[in-house]
Amino acid sequence: GVRFPSALLHARSALGKGAKLDGAGREGEAVAMKPWSLTLLLLLAGCASGANPVFDEQTVINEVRSEEVTIRVVQVVSGLEHPWALEFLPDGRYLVTERPGRMWVVDGARVLPLRGLPEVRALGQGGLMDVIQHPHFKNNGVIYISYAADYGGGVGTRVARAVLEGTRLRDLDVIFQMDPPGRGGSHFGSRLAFDDHGYLYVTTGDRGQRDLAQHLDTHHGKVVRLHDDGRVPDDNPFVGRADAHPETYSYGHRNLQGMVFDSETGLLWTHEHGPRGGDELNSIRPGLNYGWPLATHGEEYRGGTIGTVPEALDEVENPKVHWTPSIAPCGMAQHRAGNFPEWEGNLFVGALVQQHIRRVVLEGETVVHQEELLRDRLGRIREVAQGPDGNIWFTTDARDGGIFRMERVNAH
């Protein structure tokens, strides 16, 4: 196996061949390389690599009326290569990751490269993924990143913590890695979240080995719960069992790419990609089995059922809602005390294949209504976050992706 730079992989996929589908639609672009003229590849790579990202604030959608409010969309940064995650810092700066393995610090109108990142394996759907800050970031400057890495004869999801100093990281420490790693380029997860008690939650994917999501002695298809330094909490549900990894908090997941902890209710929300259909929104409880691949509302890609439906199995937790056909959910935010009081407590889910932001209205743990925002207006939505300005921010997943801000248009 020859390992090619990400620009060459994008050049190959730019010709429209070799891109793989997963249950989320075009959730990833794993590329099967074939012999090509080196000259052609280099020419295409030069076209695909693009320029550095730039601060480029401009209104791209003037006024769109949703069910309850009128919104506009402002593009803030352009020229990002598959941006994956956003994190807003207390001093007004914010971080954005790119899947090929770069992170940028946006400081006012400056977009600055971050130094000191670990070696990232950009492979298919894997690469540099989530970034979040420690609950006491103001005092310790610690951030956490999730990324795909080579180790143990395979490629798996790792989580590292480091101290952010200006535009560099120091004291980087790996605090978690999937055991065992997987092969291929599918289903790495991975989102990070802290709860009000300072526990860190990590989502993983099944790495295309669906049966391992039901095996407690692997980290495939799990939600993991850790102390902020990577230690295992004593009250995790599988601590002390010889047949289980003690980090495991819940299992039976396929590929979780959205997670948010709601301080108002104490609920941990996740969503995950199904196969062909069967994307799920779940409320996570310790020790529960969320069904994959024993039960799903999705189907095999070539047709045919997979197991049964979750409602048919008493030992399986039912999703709060499933999306069939797939919307390909990625990224999730909950609107709290922001600029849209009509949307207080609503979840906002990015949709990759259906190219919109899905507004999900909750009553407790029950989904009572949904609305599609910006359908087919800006492309594949990878990340959704609430900014400190009270607006809803998001990124688009593309070789020339960007950061956008959704604002309220006040009535005249």
Short mmCIF file of C-alpha atoms in Angstrom, two decimals:
data_model
loop_
_atom_site.label_atom_id
_atom_site.label_comp_id
_atom_site.label_asym_id
_atom_site.label_seq_id
_atom_site.Cartn_x
_atom_site.Cartn_y
_atom_site.Cartn_z
CA GLY A 1 0.00 0.00 0.00
CA VAL A 2 1.20 3.34 -1.16
CA ARG A 3 -0.08 6.20 0.99
CA PHE A 4 -1.05 9.25 -1.04
CA PRO A 5 -1.35 12.86 0.16
CA SER A 6 -4.94 13.96 0.70
CA ALA A 7 -4.75 16.34 -2.28
CA LEU A 8 -4.04 13.38 -4.58
CA LEU A 9 -6.95 11.47 -3.10
CA HIS A 10 -9.23 14.43 -3.72
CA ALA A 11 -7.86 14.70 -7.26
CA ARG A 12 -8.78 11.08 -7.88
CA SER A 13 -12.29 11.55 -6.46
CA ALA A 14 -12.73 14.76 -8.46
CA LEU A 15 -13.02 12.57 -11.57
CA GLY A 16 -16.15 11.03 -10.09
CA LYS A 17 -14.88 7.48 -9.68
CA GLY A 18 -14.09 5.35 -6.66
CA ALA A 19 -16.20 7.23 -4.12
CA LYS A 20 -17.94 4.85 -1.76
CA LEU A 21 -21.43 5.14 -0.36
CA ASP A 22 -22.32 4.33 3.21
CA GLY A 23 -25.67 4.23 5.00
CA ALA A 24 -25.68 7.99 5.28
CA GLY A 25 -25.46 8.48 1.55
CA ARG A 26 -22.20 10.20 0.57
CA GLU A 27 -21.09 10.52 4.19
CA GLY A 28 -17.48 9.82 3.26
CA GLU A 29 -15.31 9.72 0.22
CA ALA A 30 -13.04 6.73 0.64
CA VAL A 31 -11.11 6.34 -2.58
CA ALA A 32 -9.93 3.17 -4.28
CA MET A 33 -6.74 4.17 -6.11
CA LYS A 34 -5.81 2.67 -9.48
CA PRO A 35 -2.70 3.26 -11.61
CA TRP A 36 -2.77 6.78 -13.02
CA SER A 37 -0.41 9.04 -14.84
CA LEU A 38 1.66 10.84 -12.22
CA THR A 39 1.54 14.01 -14.28
CA LEU A 40 -2.26 13.96 -14.37
CA LEU A 41 -2.49 13.35 -10.64
CA LEU A 42 -0.16 16.22 -9.84
CA LEU A 43 -2.08 18.57 -12.09
CA LEU A 44 -5.38 17.60 -10.51
CA ALA A 45 -3.90 17.81 -7.01
CA GLY A 46 -2.82 21.36 -7.71
CA CYS A 47 -6.38 22.23 -8.70
CA ALA A 48 -7.96 20.44 -5.73
CA SER A 49 -5.66 21.63 -2.94
CA GLY A 50 -7.03 25.18 -2.97
CA ALA A 51 -5.79 28.22 -1.07
CA ASN A 52 -5.57 28.79 2.66
CA PRO A 53 -8.86 29.63 4.36
CA VAL A 54 -9.72 33.32 4.59
CA PHE A 55 -12.06 35.47 6.66
CA ASP A 56 -14.64 36.49 4.10
CA GLU A 57 -17.74 37.78 5.88
CA GLN A 58 -20.60 38.28 3.45
CA THR A 59 -24.31 37.60 3.35
CA VAL A 60 -25.03 34.64 1.10
CA ILE A 61 -28.75 34.20 1.81
CA ASN A 62 -30.68 37.40 2.47
CA GLU A 63 -34.00 36.36 3.95
CA VAL A 64 -35.61 32.95 4.37
CA ARG A 65 -38.84 32.51 6.27
CA SER A 66 -38.92 29.43 8.50
CA GLU A 67 -42.07 28.29 10.27
CA GLU A 68 -41.54 30.79 13.08
CA VAL A 69 -38.79 33.30 12.24
CA THR A 70 -37.04 34.92 9.29
CA ILE A 71 -33.34 34.17 8.98
CA ARG A 72 -30.34 35.23 6.92
CA VAL A 73 -27.09 33.34 6.42
CA VAL A 74 -23.66 34.97 6.53
CA GLN A 75 -20.52 33.20 5.31
CA VAL A 76 -17.70 33.92 7.74
CA VAL A 77 -14.74 31.84 6.48
CA SER A 78 -14.20 30.32 3.04
CA GLY A 79 -11.61 28.00 1.55
CA LEU A 80 -11.68 25.24 4.20
CA GLU A 81 -11.04 21.64 3.13
CA HIS A 82 -13.77 19.45 4.63
CA PRO A 83 -14.20 21.41 7.89
CA TRP A 84 -15.39 19.08 10.63
CA ALA A 85 -15.85 20.82 14.00
CA LEU A 86 -16.16 24.27 15.58
CA GLU A 87 -15.31 25.30 19.15
CA PHE A 88 -15.81 28.81 20.52
CA LEU A 89 -13.32 29.99 23.15
CA PRO A 90 -14.02 32.42 26.01
CA ASP A 91 -11.72 35.13 24.60
CA GLY A 92 -13.71 35.47 21.35
CA ARG A 93 -11.49 33.24 19.19
CA TYR A 94 -12.74 29.96 17.81
CA LEU A 95 -11.22 26.75 16.48
CA VAL A 96 -12.11 24.84 13.33
CA THR A 97 -10.79 21.42 12.32
CA GLU A 98 -10.30 20.10 8.80
CA ARG A 99 -10.63 16.37 8.21
CA PRO A 100 -7.28 16.07 6.32
CA GLY A 101 -5.48 16.94 9.56
CA ARG A 102 -5.32 20.70 10.06
CA MET A 103 -6.78 23.03 12.67
CA TRP A 104 -7.20 26.80 12.42
CA VAL A 105 -7.59 29.54 15.01
CA VAL A 106 -9.96 32.29 13.88
CA ASP A 107 -9.01 35.48 15.73
CA GLY A 108 -11.07 38.41 14.51
CA ALA A 109 -10.43 38.60 10.78
CA ARG A 110 -7.30 36.43 10.96
CA VAL A 111 -7.35 32.69 10.21
CA LEU A 112 -4.18 31.24 11.72
CA PRO A 113 -2.77 27.69 11.48
CA LEU A 114 -2.46 25.74 14.72
CA ARG A 115 0.88 24.00 15.32
CA GLY A 116 1.64 20.97 17.47
CA LEU A 117 -1.10 18.62 16.30
CA PRO A 118 -0.51 14.85 16.48
CA GLU A 119 0.02 12.78 13.34
CA VAL A 120 -3.41 12.26 11.82
CA ARG A 121 -4.32 9.46 9.38
CA ALA A 122 -6.70 10.97 6.84
CA LEU A 123 -8.43 7.86 5.50
CA GLY A 124 -11.93 7.84 4.02
CA GLN A 125 -14.29 9.22 6.65
CA GLY A 126 -11.48 9.45 9.22
CA GLY A 127 -9.03 12.24 9.93
CA LEU A 128 -9.02 15.16 12.33
CA MET A 129 -12.52 15.30 13.73
CA ASP A 130 -13.87 16.92 16.89
CA VAL A 131 -12.41 19.58 19.17
CA ILE A 132 -13.79 20.82 22.50
CA GLN A 133 -12.45 22.78 25.45
CA HIS A 134 -12.09 21.62 29.05
CA PRO A 135 -14.89 22.86 31.35
CA HIS A 136 -12.21 24.93 33.15
CA PHE A 137 -10.47 26.14 29.99
CA LYS A 138 -10.19 29.69 31.33
CA ASN A 139 -7.90 28.39 34.07
CA ASN A 140 -6.01 25.53 32.38
CA GLY A 141 -6.17 26.20 28.63
CA VAL A 142 -6.81 22.51 27.88
CA ILE A 143 -8.55 21.33 24.71
CA TYR A 144 -9.46 17.82 23.50
CA ILE A 145 -9.33 16.49 19.94
CA SER A 146 -10.51 13.26 18.34
CA TYR A 147 -8.77 11.93 15.26
CA ALA A 148 -7.93 8.81 13.26
CA ALA A 149 -4.44 7.40 13.85
CA ASP A 150 -2.25 4.47 12.86
CA TYR A 151 -1.48 2.06 15.71
CA GLY A 152 -1.65 -1.63 16.56
CA GLY A 153 -1.58 -2.74 12.94
CA GLY A 154 -4.72 -0.78 12.02
CA VAL A 155 -6.38 2.62 12.12
CA GLY A 156 -8.60 3.73 14.99
CA THR A 157 -10.12 6.71 16.75
CA ARG A 158 -7.93 8.42 19.33
CA VAL A 159 -8.59 11.24 21.79
CA ALA A 160 -5.81 13.52 22.98
CA ARG A 161 -5.68 16.50 25.30
CA ALA A 162 -3.23 19.39 25.12
CA VAL A 163 -2.71 22.94 26.33
CA LEU A 164 -3.53 25.65 23.80
CA GLU A 165 -1.02 28.49 23.85
CA GLY A 166 -1.73 31.09 21.21
CA THR A 167 -1.51 29.15 17.96
CA ARG A 168 0.29 26.04 19.18
CA LEU A 169 -0.40 23.00 21.33
CA ARG A 170 1.92 21.76 24.07
CA ASP A 171 1.94 18.79 26.43
CA LEU A 172 -0.16 16.67 24.09
CA ASP A 173 -1.27 13.43 25.75
CA VAL A 174 -3.31 10.57 24.24
CA ILE A 175 -5.97 9.64 26.80
CA PHE A 176 -8.05 7.14 24.79
CA GLN A 177 -7.82 4.96 21.70
CA MET A 178 -10.14 2.36 20.22
CA ASP A 179 -9.18 -1.18 21.16
CA PRO A 180 -8.73 -2.87 18.77
CA PRO A 181 -8.26 -0.48 15.84
CA GLY A 182 -10.01 -1.27 12.59
CA ARG A 183 -9.24 -1.39 8.90
CA GLY A 184 -10.61 0.53 5.96
CA GLY A 185 -11.93 4.07 5.88
CA SER A 186 -15.44 3.88 7.33
CA HIS A 187 -17.17 4.70 10.62
CA PHE A 188 -14.73 6.40 13.00
CA GLY A 189 -17.34 8.50 14.88
CA SER A 190 -16.37 10.79 16.61
CA ARG A 191 -17.85 13.49 18.84
CA LEU A 192 -16.82 14.70 22.29
CA ALA A 193 -18.89 16.23 25.11
CA PHE A 194 -18.59 17.04 28.80
CA ASP A 195 -21.43 16.77 31.30
CA ASP A 196 -22.01 18.97 34.35
CA HIS A 197 -19.92 16.66 36.55
CA GLY A 198 -16.83 16.96 34.35
CA TYR A 199 -17.07 13.53 32.73
CA LEU A 200 -15.93 13.29 29.13
CA TYR A 201 -18.01 11.33 26.61
CA VAL A 202 -16.54 9.98 23.37
CA THR A 203 -18.43 8.41 20.48
CA THR A 204 -16.94 5.82 18.15
CA GLY A 205 -18.09 4.03 15.02
CA ASP A 206 -18.21 0.32 14.29
CA ARG A 207 -15.41 0.72 11.69
CA GLY A 208 -17.47 -1.31 9.23
CA GLN A 209 -17.36 -4.39 11.49
CA ARG A 210 -20.99 -4.27 12.52
CA ASP A 211 -21.06 -7.32 14.82
CA LEU A 212 -18.41 -5.78 17.09
CA ALA A 213 -20.90 -3.10 18.14
CA GLN A 214 -22.50 -5.80 20.31
CA HIS A 215 -19.16 -6.98 21.78
CA LEU A 216 -18.40 -5.34 25.12
CA ASP A 217 -14.71 -6.21 24.83
CA THR A 218 -14.23 -3.83 21.87
CA HIS A 219 -14.71 -0.09 21.54
CA HIS A 220 -16.49 -0.43 18.18
CA GLY A 221 -19.87 1.33 18.08
CA LYS A 222 -19.81 2.66 21.63
CA VAL A 223 -20.29 5.74 23.76
CA VAL A 224 -17.31 5.92 26.13
CA ARG A 225 -17.21 7.77 29.47
CA LEU A 226 -13.96 8.99 31.04
CA HIS A 227 -12.54 11.36 33.61
CA ASP A 228 -11.00 14.44 32.04
CA ASP A 229 -7.53 12.82 32.20
CA GLY A 230 -8.63 9.52 30.64
CA ARG A 231 -9.14 7.54 33.84
CA VAL A 232 -12.19 5.28 34.02
CA PRO A 233 -14.96 6.37 36.44
CA ASP A 234 -15.66 3.78 39.11
CA ASP A 235 -19.41 3.91 38.45
CA ASN A 236 -19.26 3.15 34.73
CA PRO A 237 -21.79 0.38 34.01
CA PHE A 238 -19.31 -2.34 32.98
CA VAL A 239 -16.51 -1.73 35.47
CA GLY A 240 -15.29 -5.02 36.97
CA ARG A 241 -16.53 -7.26 34.17
CA ALA A 242 -13.81 -9.42 32.62
CA ASP A 243 -15.65 -9.51 29.28
CA ALA A 244 -16.01 -5.74 28.86
CA HIS A 245 -13.96 -2.59 28.40
CA PRO A 246 -14.60 -0.50 31.51
CA GLU A 247 -14.74 2.75 29.50
CA THR A 248 -17.95 1.63 27.76
CA TYR A 249 -21.07 3.60 28.71
CA SER A 250 -23.52 2.38 26.03
CA TYR A 251 -23.24 0.05 23.04
CA GLY A 252 -24.95 -1.20 19.89
CA HIS A 253 -24.24 1.95 17.85
CA ARG A 254 -23.26 2.19 14.17
CA ASN A 255 -21.54 5.53 13.56
CA LEU A 256 -22.23 8.38 15.98
CA GLN A 257 -21.35 11.82 14.62
CA GLY A 258 -23.49 14.05 16.80
CA MET A 259 -23.62 14.48 20.58
CA VAL A 260 -24.76 17.18 22.99
CA PHE A 261 -25.24 17.26 26.76
CA ASP A 262 -28.22 19.32 27.92
CA SER A 263 -27.50 20.96 31.28
CA GLU A 264 -31.16 21.95 31.67
CA THR A 265 -32.43 18.34 31.67
CA GLY A 266 -29.29 16.28 32.31
CA LEU A 267 -29.89 14.33 29.09
CA LEU A 268 -27.11 13.17 26.77
CA TRP A 269 -28.33 13.22 23.17
CA THR A 270 -26.61 11.45 20.28
CA HIS A 271 -27.44 10.66 16.70
CA GLU A 272 -25.96 8.05 14.41
CA HIS A 273 -25.90 7.00 10.78
CA GLY A 274 -28.00 4.00 9.88
CA PRO A 275 -27.36 1.86 6.80
CA ARG A 276 -29.82 2.59 3.96
CA GLY A 277 -32.29 4.39 6.22
CA GLY A 278 -32.51 4.02 9.97
CA ASP A 279 -30.54 7.09 11.08
CA GLU A 280 -31.30 7.50 14.79
CA LEU A 281 -31.66 10.14 17.48
CA ASN A 282 -31.08 8.64 20.92
CA SER A 283 -31.10 9.64 24.56
CA ILE A 284 -28.16 7.81 26.14
CA ARG A 285 -28.45 5.90 29.41
CA PRO A 286 -25.64 3.91 31.10
CA GLY A 287 -25.36 0.25 30.14
CA LEU A 288 -28.10 0.22 27.53
CA ASN A 289 -27.98 -1.57 24.18
CA TYR A 290 -29.05 0.61 21.23
CA GLY A 291 -29.47 -2.32 18.91
CA TRP A 292 -27.04 -2.20 15.99
CA PRO A 293 -26.89 -4.56 14.12
CA LEU A 294 -29.53 -6.70 15.85
CA ALA A 295 -32.21 -4.13 15.11
CA THR A 296 -32.51 -1.17 12.77
CA HIS A 297 -35.06 0.62 10.62
CA GLY A 298 -32.50 0.64 7.80
CA GLU A 299 -31.78 -1.96 5.13
CA GLU A 300 -28.83 -3.56 3.40
CA TYR A 301 -27.53 -1.43 0.54
CA ARG A 302 -28.54 -4.06 -1.99
CA GLY A 303 -31.90 -4.58 -0.32
CA GLY A 304 -33.01 -6.88 2.44
CA THR A 305 -33.57 -6.50 6.16
CA ILE A 306 -30.92 -6.35 8.87
CA GLY A 307 -32.11 -8.15 11.98
CA THR A 308 -35.44 -6.74 13.10
CA VAL A 309 -36.78 -3.36 14.17
CA PRO A 310 -35.83 -2.00 17.63
CA GLU A 311 -39.43 -2.13 18.85
CA ALA A 312 -39.41 -5.92 18.47
CA LEU A 313 -36.64 -6.53 21.03
CA ASP A 314 -37.18 -5.86 24.73
CA GLU A 315 -33.42 -5.69 25.39
CA VAL A 316 -32.89 -2.93 22.83
CA GLU A 317 -33.46 0.77 23.47
CA ASN A 318 -35.72 2.40 20.89
CA PRO A 319 -34.60 5.57 19.10
CA LYS A 320 -36.51 8.76 19.89
CA VAL A 321 -36.89 9.22 16.16
CA HIS A 322 -35.45 7.53 13.09
CA TRP A 323 -34.86 9.09 9.69
CA THR A 324 -35.77 6.80 6.82
CA PRO A 325 -34.69 7.52 4.14
CA SER A 326 -31.38 8.66 5.60
CA ILE A 327 -30.67 12.32 6.12
CA ALA A 328 -27.02 11.46 7.03
CA PRO A 329 -26.87 13.32 10.36
CA CYS A 330 -23.64 15.00 11.43
CA GLY A 331 -23.09 17.64 14.08
CA MET A 332 -25.71 18.71 16.60
CA ALA A 333 -26.43 21.72 18.77
CA GLN A 334 -29.13 22.60 21.27
CA HIS A 335 -30.39 26.16 21.29
CA ARG A 336 -30.36 27.62 24.80
CA ALA A 337 -30.79 31.30 25.77
CA GLY A 338 -29.89 32.48 22.28
CA ASN A 339 -31.34 34.79 19.66
CA PHE A 340 -34.24 32.50 18.76
CA PRO A 341 -36.52 32.20 21.83
CA GLU A 342 -39.09 30.43 19.62
CA TRP A 343 -36.52 27.65 19.26
CA GLU A 344 -35.54 27.35 22.92
CA GLY A 345 -34.45 23.77 23.71
CA ASN A 346 -34.69 22.63 20.08
CA LEU A 347 -31.98 20.39 18.64
CA PHE A 348 -30.35 21.38 15.36
CA VAL A 349 -28.89 18.50 13.33
CA GLY A 350 -26.72 18.82 10.22
CA ALA A 351 -27.72 16.66 7.25
CA LEU A 352 -25.05 15.59 4.80
CA VAL A 353 -26.87 13.68 2.08
CA GLN A 354 -30.13 15.68 2.36
CA GLN A 355 -28.22 18.97 2.65
CA HIS A 356 -30.12 20.88 5.29
CA ILE A 357 -30.28 21.65 9.00
CA ARG A 358 -32.98 19.64 10.75
CA ARG A 359 -34.76 21.46 13.61
CA VAL A 360 -36.04 18.92 16.14
CA VAL A 361 -38.63 20.04 18.69
CA LEU A 362 -38.70 18.15 21.99
CA GLU A 363 -41.16 17.72 24.82
CA GLY A 364 -39.05 15.97 27.43
CA GLU A 365 -37.56 13.05 25.51
CA THR A 366 -40.32 12.96 22.89
CA VAL A 367 -39.85 14.41 19.41
CA VAL A 368 -43.03 16.34 18.63
CA HIS A 369 -42.09 18.24 15.48
CA GLN A 370 -39.36 18.67 12.87
CA GLU A 371 -38.52 21.32 10.29
CA GLU A 372 -35.98 21.43 7.45
CA LEU A 373 -33.96 24.64 7.20
CA LEU A 374 -31.89 25.73 4.17
CA ARG A 375 -32.64 22.58 2.17
CA ASP A 376 -30.35 22.34 -0.89
CA ARG A 377 -29.12 25.92 -0.41
CA LEU A 378 -25.51 25.47 0.72
CA GLY A 379 -24.56 21.80 0.42
CA ARG A 380 -23.67 19.11 2.94
CA ILE A 381 -23.85 20.30 6.55
CA ARG A 382 -21.13 18.78 8.74
CA GLU A 383 -21.14 20.75 12.02
CA VAL A 384 -23.77 22.77 13.89
CA ALA A 385 -23.00 24.86 16.97
CA GLN A 386 -24.48 27.71 18.96
CA GLY A 387 -22.09 30.64 19.07
CA PRO A 388 -21.50 32.94 22.02
CA ASP A 389 -23.38 35.60 20.01
CA GLY A 390 -26.57 33.53 20.36
CA ASN A 391 -26.66 32.62 16.67
CA ILE A 392 -26.52 29.19 15.05
CA TRP A 393 -23.23 28.48 13.27
CA PHE A 394 -22.46 25.61 10.90
CA THR A 395 -19.90 24.28 8.43
CA THR A 396 -20.26 22.81 4.96
CA ASP A 397 -18.47 19.58 4.06
CA ALA A 398 -16.66 20.19 0.78
CA ARG A 399 -13.17 20.57 -0.66
CA ASP A 400 -13.96 24.29 -0.64
CA GLY A 401 -16.07 24.35 2.51
CA GLY A 402 -16.85 27.21 4.81
CA ILE A 403 -18.10 28.48 8.14
CA PHE A 404 -21.54 30.10 8.18
CA ARG A 405 -23.67 31.96 10.69
CA MET A 406 -27.48 31.86 10.78
CA GLU A 407 -28.93 35.13 12.06
CA ARG A 408 -32.37 36.35 12.91
CA VAL A 409 -33.90 38.99 10.64
CA ASN A 410 -35.92 41.33 12.80
CA ALA A 411 -39.34 42.29 11.52
CA HIS A 412 -39.72 45.89 10.36
#
